[in-house]
Amino acid sequence: MKILFVTSEAAPFAKTGGLADVAGSLPLTLRRLGHDIRVILPSYQSIEEKGYSVRKGRKSVEVTIDGAAQKGLLRQSSIDGLPFFFIENRNYFNREGLYGTEEGDYPDNAQRFGFFCRAVLALLRRMDFRPDVLHLNDWQTGLIPVLLKTEFRDDPFYSSMGTLMTIHNLGYQGIFPPSALSSLGLSPTLMSVEGLEYFGDISFLKGGVLYSDLLSTVSETYCREIQTPEMGFGFDGLLSRRSRNLFGILNGLDDKLWDPGLDSALVSPYGASDLRGKNTNKKMLQKELGLQTSSGIPIVSMVTRLDTQKGLGLLEEAWEELMHRDLQMVILGTGQRKHMEFFAGMQDRFPGKVSINLAFDESLARRIYAGSDLFLMPSLYEPCGLGQLIALRYGALPLVRRTGGLADTVTDPEENSQNANGFSFKKASGAALIQALDRALVQFKDRRAWLKMVRRGMNQDFSWTRSAQRYLEIYRKTMEVRNV
Ligand code: ADP
């Protein structure tokens, strides 16, 4: 099958979150299964700065935005044989961030990603590649299916291409003032309830949701949740209307990138059959972070964007109570100021017990996963979540709120003691978090039972193999839908 994977970020080139991990690993898995899949994303300034060798191409297109011609130049690279294409435009992508700065989103994101959508379609004609399926991701790609079903509807070059739109986080909807329509050369008729109109503005994601042949999201529970008013962010009606064409497919974890036996960030690699190395990592982590060295005290950690979505409010509510427990708390994260401020002073208030690291640090993240006993993810919502999958692989038991992908991957002993691999709670409150934590601390004292859960988690298969097959089934379905 021929697939074009269209995304606004892909690891290792450009990453702000889980979408980049998916874009860096799902296409590679599909390629290994023998499919002709290529990835296309904007050519951000940071890609060159990171030193990736990206070949300049000669192919280019012109797209009219705000009445002026904008050039899109195609560049190329590859990883393990998987082709990555980049669309260069100095006005739009030669900036510090992907979507904005600390001050907020770039004010011309409609133009930037509107340009990207138009340029992807225009460049396809010049790439000698006519995909069967366009796999689109999140609002940044939402105009592509709109263009295909309107402007390009009668163009035979595009007419057989199926579209699948994957929603990685419904919290981001690409909402812009209605003036963006004319700025991007889109028909004013799209300013309607059946078009892009969304409470007086327009939404790129709405375009993707209404105009794609099929839709998916990144776990089965999140797929159900986003069709309810409580968790649908205003999109529940639209999504339920399309529920027959909406699928939940769990993200996989790249099991080569995340393997405690091969991780060069660790002094002492280990595996499920020999957990002594894990204890060494715990001691080293305690030393590195200035915590009291003791294997008997459980380390509870978080590696996360410091965003309200991640349930930091619950942790803050539970904090004082939590500090009365016999545990050590490690936090690694950056993000919203209010959360950074809450945690900033805690290390000094609780020396030897608390370690706060307000940074993005992949290597420290790995040592934290390896050295921890419990990994906390009390998210308010979580489309899939990667943190808990990494934690399981590294033998840290996840303690999570039972929502989205967390509900689909973490099993509490109270739900099913035979298959338990972590702890979970449902109510979004500090008290519920503490209750689950207390159960985990009791279990921690029973070493045999604890290690059994650790090994079970480490041996679980969360690789891409299964999910890649499901994506292939859905790609085939988009082609059927197209060809009826
Ligand atoms: P999201 O995509 O919502 O941020 P996920 O759990 O799906 O959440 O993915 C988060 C990924 O980013 C994980 O690989 C996690 O280890 C990594 N990460 C988050 N914050 C940091 C940080 N401060 N330093 C290093 N890695 C981080």
PDB file of C-alpha atoms in Angstrom, residues 170-432:
ATOM      1  CA  LEU A 170      -8.987  16.857  21.162  1.00  0.00           C
ATOM      2  CA  GLY A 171      -7.960  19.753  23.412  1.00  0.00           C
ATOM      3  CA  TYR A 172      -6.267  21.401  20.402  1.00  0.00           C
ATOM      4  CA  GLN A 173      -8.750  22.367  17.691  1.00  0.00           C
ATOM      5  CA  GLY A 174      -7.039  24.939  15.470  1.00  0.00           C
ATOM      6  CA  ILE A 175      -9.523  27.757  16.050  1.00  0.00           C
ATOM      7  CA  PHE A 176      -9.115  31.000  14.101  1.00  0.00           C
ATOM      8  CA  PRO A 177     -11.147  34.060  13.151  1.00  0.00           C
ATOM      9  CA  PRO A 178     -13.385  33.678  10.077  1.00  0.00           C
ATOM     10  CA  SER A 179     -11.089  36.030   8.116  1.00  0.00           C
ATOM     11  CA  ALA A 180      -8.650  33.075   7.859  1.00  0.00           C
ATOM     12  CA  LEU A 181     -10.932  31.579   5.177  1.00  0.00           C
ATOM     13  CA  SER A 182     -10.293  34.297   2.605  1.00  0.00           C
ATOM     14  CA  SER A 183      -6.674  34.591   3.661  1.00  0.00           C
ATOM     15  CA  LEU A 184      -6.219  30.919   2.707  1.00  0.00           C
ATOM     16  CA  GLY A 185      -8.253  31.207  -0.483  1.00  0.00           C
ATOM     17  CA  LEU A 186     -11.082  29.022   0.853  1.00  0.00           C
ATOM     18  CA  SER A 187     -14.681  29.396  -0.228  1.00  0.00           C
ATOM     19  CA  PRO A 188     -16.821  31.653   2.014  1.00  0.00           C
ATOM     20  CA  THR A 189     -19.490  28.938   1.870  1.00  0.00           C
ATOM     21  CA  LEU A 190     -17.352  26.969   4.346  1.00  0.00           C
ATOM     22  CA  MET A 191     -18.422  29.459   7.013  1.00  0.00           C
ATOM     23  CA  SER A 192     -21.426  27.290   7.903  1.00  0.00           C
ATOM     24  CA  VAL A 193     -22.483  24.720  10.464  1.00  0.00           C
ATOM     25  CA  GLU A 194     -21.874  21.978   7.901  1.00  0.00           C
ATOM     26  CA  GLY A 195     -18.477  23.519   7.114  1.00  0.00           C
ATOM     27  CA  LEU A 196     -15.712  24.893   9.293  1.00  0.00           C
ATOM     28  CA  GLU A 197     -17.790  27.325  11.368  1.00  0.00           C
ATOM     29  CA  TYR A 198     -17.354  26.818  15.105  1.00  0.00           C
ATOM     30  CA  PHE A 199     -19.082  29.222  17.494  1.00  0.00           C
ATOM     31  CA  GLY A 200     -18.474  32.178  15.197  1.00  0.00           C
ATOM     32  CA  ASP A 201     -14.882  31.193  14.410  1.00  0.00           C
ATOM     33  CA  ILE A 202     -13.505  28.480  12.174  1.00  0.00           C
ATOM     34  CA  SER A 203     -11.852  25.258  13.309  1.00  0.00           C
ATOM     35  CA  PHE A 204      -9.324  23.328  11.223  1.00  0.00           C
ATOM     36  CA  LEU A 205      -9.992  20.220  13.303  1.00  0.00           C
ATOM     37  CA  LYS A 206     -13.693  20.434  12.516  1.00  0.00           C
ATOM     38  CA  GLY A 207     -12.735  20.350   8.847  1.00  0.00           C
ATOM     39  CA  GLY A 208     -10.743  17.189   9.467  1.00  0.00           C
ATOM     40  CA  VAL A 209     -13.554  15.582  11.446  1.00  0.00           C
ATOM     41  CA  LEU A 210     -16.269  16.336   8.899  1.00  0.00           C
ATOM     42  CA  TYR A 211     -14.416  15.827   5.633  1.00  0.00           C
ATOM     43  CA  SER A 212     -12.066  12.855   6.260  1.00  0.00           C
ATOM     44  CA  ASP A 213     -13.219   9.466   5.029  1.00  0.00           C
ATOM     45  CA  LEU A 214     -12.425   7.840   8.373  1.00  0.00           C
ATOM     46  CA  LEU A 215     -11.369   9.014  11.828  1.00  0.00           C
ATOM     47  CA  SER A 216      -9.337   7.493  14.602  1.00  0.00           C
ATOM     48  CA  THR A 217      -7.977   8.340  17.984  1.00  0.00           C
ATOM     49  CA  VAL A 218      -5.262   6.812  20.115  1.00  0.00           C
ATOM     50  CA  SER A 219      -7.071   4.519  22.551  1.00  0.00           C
ATOM     51  CA  GLU A 220     -10.445   2.821  22.753  1.00  0.00           C
ATOM     52  CA  THR A 221     -11.506   4.478  25.988  1.00  0.00           C
ATOM     53  CA  TYR A 222     -10.593   7.967  24.719  1.00  0.00           C
ATOM     54  CA  CYS A 223     -12.561   7.137  21.571  1.00  0.00           C
ATOM     55  CA  ARG A 224     -15.677   6.627  23.697  1.00  0.00           C
ATOM     56  CA  GLU A 225     -14.944   9.546  26.025  1.00  0.00           C
ATOM     57  CA  ILE A 226     -14.667  12.158  23.264  1.00  0.00           C
ATOM     58  CA  GLN A 227     -18.209  11.329  22.195  1.00  0.00           C
ATOM     59  CA  THR A 228     -19.581  12.502  25.562  1.00  0.00           C
ATOM     60  CA  PRO A 229     -20.408  16.116  26.483  1.00  0.00           C
ATOM     61  CA  GLU A 230     -18.086  15.976  29.522  1.00  0.00           C
ATOM     62  CA  MET A 231     -14.986  15.137  27.517  1.00  0.00           C
ATOM     63  CA  GLY A 232     -15.860  16.102  23.963  1.00  0.00           C
ATOM     64  CA  PHE A 233     -14.567  19.698  24.131  1.00  0.00           C
ATOM     65  CA  GLY A 234     -17.630  20.756  22.134  1.00  0.00           C
ATOM     66  CA  PHE A 235     -16.945  18.126  19.456  1.00  0.00           C
ATOM     67  CA  ASP A 236     -18.975  15.286  21.015  1.00  0.00           C
ATOM     68  CA  GLY A 237     -21.976  15.871  18.741  1.00  0.00           C
ATOM     69  CA  LEU A 238     -19.882  15.903  15.571  1.00  0.00           C
ATOM     70  CA  LEU A 239     -17.923  12.851  16.638  1.00  0.00           C
ATOM     71  CA  SER A 240     -20.949  10.807  17.690  1.00  0.00           C
ATOM     72  CA  ARG A 241     -22.506  11.537  14.321  1.00  0.00           C
ATOM     73  CA  ARG A 242     -19.489   9.878  12.744  1.00  0.00           C
ATOM     74  CA  SER A 243     -19.100   7.134  15.338  1.00  0.00           C
ATOM     75  CA  ARG A 244     -19.426   4.341  12.768  1.00  0.00           C
ATOM     76  CA  ASN A 245     -16.348   5.744  11.077  1.00  0.00           C
ATOM     77  CA  LEU A 246     -14.381   6.499  14.250  1.00  0.00           C
ATOM     78  CA  PHE A 247     -11.895   3.969  15.653  1.00  0.00           C
ATOM     79  CA  GLY A 248      -9.697   3.757  18.748  1.00  0.00           C
ATOM     80  CA  ILE A 249      -6.216   2.343  18.168  1.00  0.00           C
ATOM     81  CA  LEU A 250      -3.720   2.306  21.011  1.00  0.00           C
ATOM     82  CA  ASN A 251      -0.321   3.860  20.353  1.00  0.00           C
ATOM     83  CA  GLY A 252       2.643   1.533  20.505  1.00  0.00           C
ATOM     84  CA  LEU A 253       5.977   2.066  22.194  1.00  0.00           C
ATOM     85  CA  ASP A 254       9.196   1.774  20.226  1.00  0.00           C
ATOM     86  CA  ASP A 255      10.694  -1.147  22.116  1.00  0.00           C
ATOM     87  CA  LYS A 256      14.195  -0.509  20.815  1.00  0.00           C
ATOM     88  CA  LEU A 257      14.274   3.132  21.903  1.00  0.00           C
ATOM     89  CA  TRP A 258      12.868   2.194  25.317  1.00  0.00           C
ATOM     90  CA  ASP A 259      14.675  -0.843  26.651  1.00  0.00           C
ATOM     91  CA  PRO A 260      16.234  -0.837  30.139  1.00  0.00           C
ATOM     92  CA  GLY A 261      18.634  -3.539  28.962  1.00  0.00           C
ATOM     93  CA  LEU A 262      20.100  -1.352  26.209  1.00  0.00           C
ATOM     94  CA  ASP A 263      19.615   2.177  27.531  1.00  0.00           C
ATOM     95  CA  SER A 264      22.900   4.083  27.367  1.00  0.00           C
ATOM     96  CA  ALA A 265      21.606   6.684  29.838  1.00  0.00           C
ATOM     97  CA  LEU A 266      21.727   4.000  32.562  1.00  0.00           C
ATOM     98  CA  VAL A 267      24.855   2.976  34.452  1.00  0.00           C
ATOM     99  CA  SER A 268      23.427  -0.415  35.189  1.00  0.00           C
ATOM    100  CA  PRO A 269      21.200  -1.950  32.477  1.00  0.00           C
ATOM    101  CA  TYR A 270      18.699  -4.582  33.600  1.00  0.00           C
ATOM    102  CA  GLY A 271      15.796  -6.741  32.523  1.00  0.00           C
ATOM    103  CA  ALA A 272      12.786  -8.524  33.967  1.00  0.00           C
ATOM    104  CA  SER A 273      14.804 -11.663  34.696  1.00  0.00           C
ATOM    105  CA  ASP A 274      17.440  -9.787  36.710  1.00  0.00           C
ATOM    106  CA  LEU A 275      16.162  -6.833  38.670  1.00  0.00           C
ATOM    107  CA  ARG A 276      19.321  -6.217  40.729  1.00  0.00           C
ATOM    108  CA  GLY A 277      20.356  -3.604  38.177  1.00  0.00           C
ATOM    109  CA  LYS A 278      17.158  -1.711  38.861  1.00  0.00           C
ATOM    110  CA  ASN A 279      18.095  -1.350  42.492  1.00  0.00           C
ATOM    111  CA  THR A 280      21.510   0.031  41.498  1.00  0.00           C
ATOM    112  CA  ASN A 281      19.741   2.590  39.310  1.00  0.00           C
ATOM    113  CA  LYS A 282      17.568   3.550  42.250  1.00  0.00           C
ATOM    114  CA  LYS A 283      20.594   4.183  44.472  1.00  0.00           C
ATOM    115  CA  MET A 284      22.360   6.165  41.744  1.00  0.00           C
ATOM    116  CA  LEU A 285      19.241   8.264  41.195  1.00  0.00           C
ATOM    117  CA  GLN A 286      18.940   9.004  44.896  1.00  0.00           C
ATOM    118  CA  LYS A 287      22.582  10.152  44.908  1.00  0.00           C
ATOM    119  CA  GLU A 288      22.212  12.194  41.721  1.00  0.00           C
ATOM    120  CA  LEU A 289      19.129  14.002  43.019  1.00  0.00           C
ATOM    121  CA  GLY A 290      20.291  14.485  46.606  1.00  0.00           C
ATOM    122  CA  LEU A 291      17.720  12.101  48.101  1.00  0.00           C
ATOM    123  CA  GLN A 292      18.331   9.923  51.128  1.00  0.00           C
ATOM    124  CA  THR A 293      19.835   6.642  49.873  1.00  0.00           C
ATOM    125  CA  SER A 294      17.651   3.761  50.911  1.00  0.00           C
ATOM    126  CA  SER A 295      16.158   0.930  48.901  1.00  0.00           C
ATOM    127  CA  GLY A 296      13.321   0.508  51.398  1.00  0.00           C
ATOM    128  CA  ILE A 297      11.728   3.908  50.695  1.00  0.00           C
ATOM    129  CA  PRO A 298       9.629   3.916  47.524  1.00  0.00           C
ATOM    130  CA  ILE A 299      10.406   6.556  44.910  1.00  0.00           C
ATOM    131  CA  VAL A 300       7.272   8.032  43.337  1.00  0.00           C
ATOM    132  CA  SER A 301       8.007  10.013  40.175  1.00  0.00           C
ATOM    133  CA  MET A 302       6.478  12.100  37.423  1.00  0.00           C
ATOM    134  CA  VAL A 303       8.021  12.946  34.031  1.00  0.00           C
ATOM    135  CA  THR A 304       5.579  15.216  32.284  1.00  0.00           C
ATOM    136  CA  ARG A 305       4.561  18.431  30.637  1.00  0.00           C
ATOM    137  CA  LEU A 306       3.473  20.580  33.578  1.00  0.00           C
ATOM    138  CA  ASP A 307       0.021  21.098  32.135  1.00  0.00           C
ATOM    139  CA  THR A 308      -3.285  21.041  34.019  1.00  0.00           C
ATOM    140  CA  GLN A 309      -4.364  18.178  31.712  1.00  0.00           C
ATOM    141  CA  LYS A 310      -1.812  15.996  33.505  1.00  0.00           C
ATOM    142  CA  GLY A 311      -3.703  16.206  36.811  1.00  0.00           C
ATOM    143  CA  LEU A 312      -1.190  18.405  38.613  1.00  0.00           C
ATOM    144  CA  GLY A 313      -4.077  20.055  40.452  1.00  0.00           C
ATOM    145  CA  LEU A 314      -4.850  16.699  42.107  1.00  0.00           C
ATOM    146  CA  LEU A 315      -1.248  16.252  43.141  1.00  0.00           C
ATOM    147  CA  GLU A 316      -1.132  19.788  44.523  1.00  0.00           C
ATOM    148  CA  GLU A 317      -4.334  19.150  46.479  1.00  0.00           C
ATOM    149  CA  ALA A 318      -2.886  15.933  47.924  1.00  0.00           C
ATOM    150  CA  TRP A 319       0.611  17.315  48.477  1.00  0.00           C
ATOM    151  CA  GLU A 320       0.682  18.051  52.227  1.00  0.00           C
ATOM    152  CA  GLU A 321      -0.973  14.727  53.048  1.00  0.00           C
ATOM    153  CA  LEU A 322       1.415  12.949  50.690  1.00  0.00           C
ATOM    154  CA  MET A 323       4.405  14.423  52.477  1.00  0.00           C
ATOM    155  CA  HIS A 324       3.349  12.546  55.616  1.00  0.00           C
ATOM    156  CA  ARG A 325       3.907   9.243  53.827  1.00  0.00           C
ATOM    157  CA  ASP A 326       7.159   7.306  53.864  1.00  0.00           C
ATOM    158  CA  LEU A 327       8.200   7.972  50.260  1.00  0.00           C
ATOM    159  CA  GLN A 328      10.403  10.107  48.051  1.00  0.00           C
ATOM    160  CA  MET A 329       8.928  12.288  45.335  1.00  0.00           C
ATOM    161  CA  VAL A 330      10.725  13.091  42.069  1.00  0.00           C
ATOM    162  CA  ILE A 331       9.322  15.493  39.474  1.00  0.00           C
ATOM    163  CA  LEU A 332      10.794  16.271  36.049  1.00  0.00           C
ATOM    164  CA  GLY A 333       8.843  18.685  33.872  1.00  0.00           C
ATOM    165  CA  THR A 334       8.348  22.088  32.357  1.00  0.00           C
ATOM    166  CA  GLY A 335       5.258  23.964  31.325  1.00  0.00           C
ATOM    167  CA  GLN A 336       2.619  26.196  32.839  1.00  0.00           C
ATOM    168  CA  ARG A 337       3.950  28.807  35.220  1.00  0.00           C
ATOM    169  CA  LYS A 338       1.402  28.196  37.988  1.00  0.00           C
ATOM    170  CA  HIS A 339       2.487  24.575  38.332  1.00  0.00           C
ATOM    171  CA  MET A 340       6.195  25.389  38.093  1.00  0.00           C
ATOM    172  CA  GLU A 341       5.719  27.888  40.922  1.00  0.00           C
ATOM    173  CA  PHE A 342       3.884  25.396  43.113  1.00  0.00           C
ATOM    174  CA  PHE A 343       6.649  22.816  42.936  1.00  0.00           C
ATOM    175  CA  ALA A 344       9.680  25.152  42.788  1.00  0.00           C
ATOM    176  CA  GLY A 345      10.025  25.611  46.555  1.00  0.00           C
ATOM    177  CA  MET A 346       9.178  22.052  47.610  1.00  0.00           C
ATOM    178  CA  GLN A 347      12.699  20.662  47.334  1.00  0.00           C
ATOM    179  CA  ASP A 348      13.947  23.128  49.970  1.00  0.00           C
ATOM    180  CA  ARG A 349      10.955  22.485  52.219  1.00  0.00           C
ATOM    181  CA  PHE A 350      11.488  18.729  52.120  1.00  0.00           C
ATOM    182  CA  PRO A 351      15.244  18.164  51.695  1.00  0.00           C
ATOM    183  CA  GLY A 352      16.267  14.572  50.993  1.00  0.00           C
ATOM    184  CA  LYS A 353      12.637  13.631  50.365  1.00  0.00           C
ATOM    185  CA  VAL A 354      11.664  15.697  47.318  1.00  0.00           C
ATOM    186  CA  SER A 355      13.514  16.394  44.059  1.00  0.00           C
ATOM    187  CA  ILE A 356      12.100  19.004  41.664  1.00  0.00           C
ATOM    188  CA  ASN A 357      13.634  19.356  38.205  1.00  0.00           C
ATOM    189  CA  LEU A 358      11.984  22.044  36.076  1.00  0.00           C
ATOM    190  CA  ALA A 359      13.566  21.096  32.752  1.00  0.00           C
ATOM    191  CA  PHE A 360      13.191  18.954  29.638  1.00  0.00           C
ATOM    192  CA  ASP A 361      15.910  16.344  29.979  1.00  0.00           C
ATOM    193  CA  GLU A 362      15.559  13.055  28.098  1.00  0.00           C
ATOM    194  CA  SER A 363      18.556  11.423  29.728  1.00  0.00           C
ATOM    195  CA  LEU A 364      17.435  12.248  33.286  1.00  0.00           C
ATOM    196  CA  ALA A 365      13.943  11.090  32.293  1.00  0.00           C
ATOM    197  CA  ARG A 366      15.369   7.660  31.487  1.00  0.00           C
ATOM    198  CA  ARG A 367      17.215   7.440  34.796  1.00  0.00           C
ATOM    199  CA  ILE A 368      14.026   8.423  36.611  1.00  0.00           C
ATOM    200  CA  TYR A 369      11.967   5.717  34.881  1.00  0.00           C
ATOM    201  CA  ALA A 370      14.708   3.208  35.780  1.00  0.00           C
ATOM    202  CA  GLY A 371      15.185   4.302  39.397  1.00  0.00           C
ATOM    203  CA  SER A 372      11.527   4.728  40.381  1.00  0.00           C
ATOM    204  CA  ASP A 373       9.162   2.315  42.075  1.00  0.00           C
ATOM    205  CA  LEU A 374       5.941   4.142  41.236  1.00  0.00           C
ATOM    206  CA  PHE A 375       5.174   6.424  38.282  1.00  0.00           C
ATOM    207  CA  LEU A 376       2.359   8.895  38.792  1.00  0.00           C
ATOM    208  CA  MET A 377      -0.057  10.000  36.021  1.00  0.00           C
ATOM    209  CA  PRO A 378      -3.212  11.434  37.608  1.00  0.00           C
ATOM    210  CA  SER A 379      -4.321  12.970  34.263  1.00  0.00           C
ATOM    211  CA  LEU A 380      -7.707  14.667  33.944  1.00  0.00           C
ATOM    212  CA  TYR A 381      -7.795  13.214  30.444  1.00  0.00           C
ATOM    213  CA  GLU A 382      -5.206  11.200  28.541  1.00  0.00           C
ATOM    214  CA  PRO A 383      -5.727  10.253  24.880  1.00  0.00           C
ATOM    215  CA  CYS A 384      -3.174   7.429  25.116  1.00  0.00           C
ATOM    216  CA  GLY A 385      -0.195   8.328  27.286  1.00  0.00           C
ATOM    217  CA  LEU A 386       3.322   7.138  26.710  1.00  0.00           C
ATOM    218  CA  GLY A 387       4.719   7.739  30.175  1.00  0.00           C
ATOM    219  CA  GLN A 388       2.881   4.787  31.740  1.00  0.00           C
ATOM    220  CA  LEU A 389       4.049   2.466  28.937  1.00  0.00           C
ATOM    221  CA  ILE A 390       7.674   3.489  29.415  1.00  0.00           C
ATOM    222  CA  ALA A 391       7.298   3.134  33.191  1.00  0.00           C
ATOM    223  CA  LEU A 392       5.921  -0.406  32.792  1.00  0.00           C
ATOM    224  CA  ARG A 393       8.838  -1.344  30.574  1.00  0.00           C
ATOM    225  CA  TYR A 394      11.300   0.053  33.116  1.00  0.00           C
ATOM    226  CA  GLY A 395       9.692  -1.732  36.068  1.00  0.00           C
ATOM    227  CA  ALA A 396       8.100   1.303  37.731  1.00  0.00           C
ATOM    228  CA  LEU A 397       4.452   0.543  38.499  1.00  0.00           C
ATOM    229  CA  PRO A 398       2.097   3.216  37.133  1.00  0.00           C
ATOM    230  CA  LEU A 399      -0.332   4.925  39.508  1.00  0.00           C
ATOM    231  CA  VAL A 400      -2.890   6.546  37.225  1.00  0.00           C
ATOM    232  CA  ARG A 401      -6.304   8.088  36.961  1.00  0.00           C
ATOM    233  CA  ARG A 402      -8.589   5.665  35.127  1.00  0.00           C
ATOM    234  CA  THR A 403      -9.168   7.665  31.950  1.00  0.00           C
ATOM    235  CA  GLY A 404      -8.409   7.327  28.217  1.00  0.00           C
ATOM    236  CA  GLY A 405      -5.349   5.257  27.344  1.00  0.00           C
ATOM    237  CA  LEU A 406      -4.432   4.958  31.016  1.00  0.00           C
ATOM    238  CA  ALA A 407      -7.614   2.940  31.615  1.00  0.00           C
ATOM    239  CA  ASP A 408      -6.744   0.707  28.657  1.00  0.00           C
ATOM    240  CA  THR A 409      -3.188  -0.104  29.735  1.00  0.00           C
ATOM    241  CA  VAL A 410      -3.102  -0.125  33.547  1.00  0.00           C
ATOM    242  CA  THR A 411      -4.904  -2.816  35.568  1.00  0.00           C
ATOM    243  CA  ASP A 412      -5.374  -2.397  39.333  1.00  0.00           C
ATOM    244  CA  PRO A 413      -5.314  -5.454  41.634  1.00  0.00           C
ATOM    245  CA  GLU A 414      -8.862  -4.487  42.694  1.00  0.00           C
ATOM    246  CA  GLU A 415     -10.013  -4.863  39.079  1.00  0.00           C
ATOM    247  CA  ASN A 416      -8.126  -8.056  38.328  1.00  0.00           C
ATOM    248  CA  SER A 417      -5.439  -9.386  40.642  1.00  0.00           C
ATOM    249  CA  GLN A 418      -4.164 -11.952  38.102  1.00  0.00           C
ATOM    250  CA  ASN A 419      -3.292  -9.288  35.545  1.00  0.00           C
ATOM    251  CA  ALA A 420      -2.537  -6.307  37.767  1.00  0.00           C
ATOM    252  CA  ASN A 421       0.334  -4.126  36.573  1.00  0.00           C
ATOM    253  CA  GLY A 422      -0.288  -0.887  38.481  1.00  0.00           C
ATOM    254  CA  PHE A 423      -2.780   1.119  40.519  1.00  0.00           C
ATOM    255  CA  SER A 424      -5.635   3.343  39.479  1.00  0.00           C
ATOM    256  CA  PHE A 425      -8.393   5.562  40.816  1.00  0.00           C
ATOM    257  CA  LYS A 426     -11.412   7.133  39.143  1.00  0.00           C
ATOM    258  CA  LYS A 427     -12.500  10.253  41.009  1.00  0.00           C
ATOM    259  CA  ALA A 428     -10.617  13.419  40.040  1.00  0.00           C
ATOM    260  CA  SER A 429      -9.708  14.360  43.605  1.00  0.00           C
ATOM    261  CA  GLY A 430      -6.626  14.541  45.800  1.00  0.00           C
ATOM    262  CA  ALA A 431      -8.276  12.183  48.288  1.00  0.00           C
ATOM    263  CA  ALA A 432      -8.801   9.492  45.640  1.00  0.00           C
TER     264      ALA A 432
END
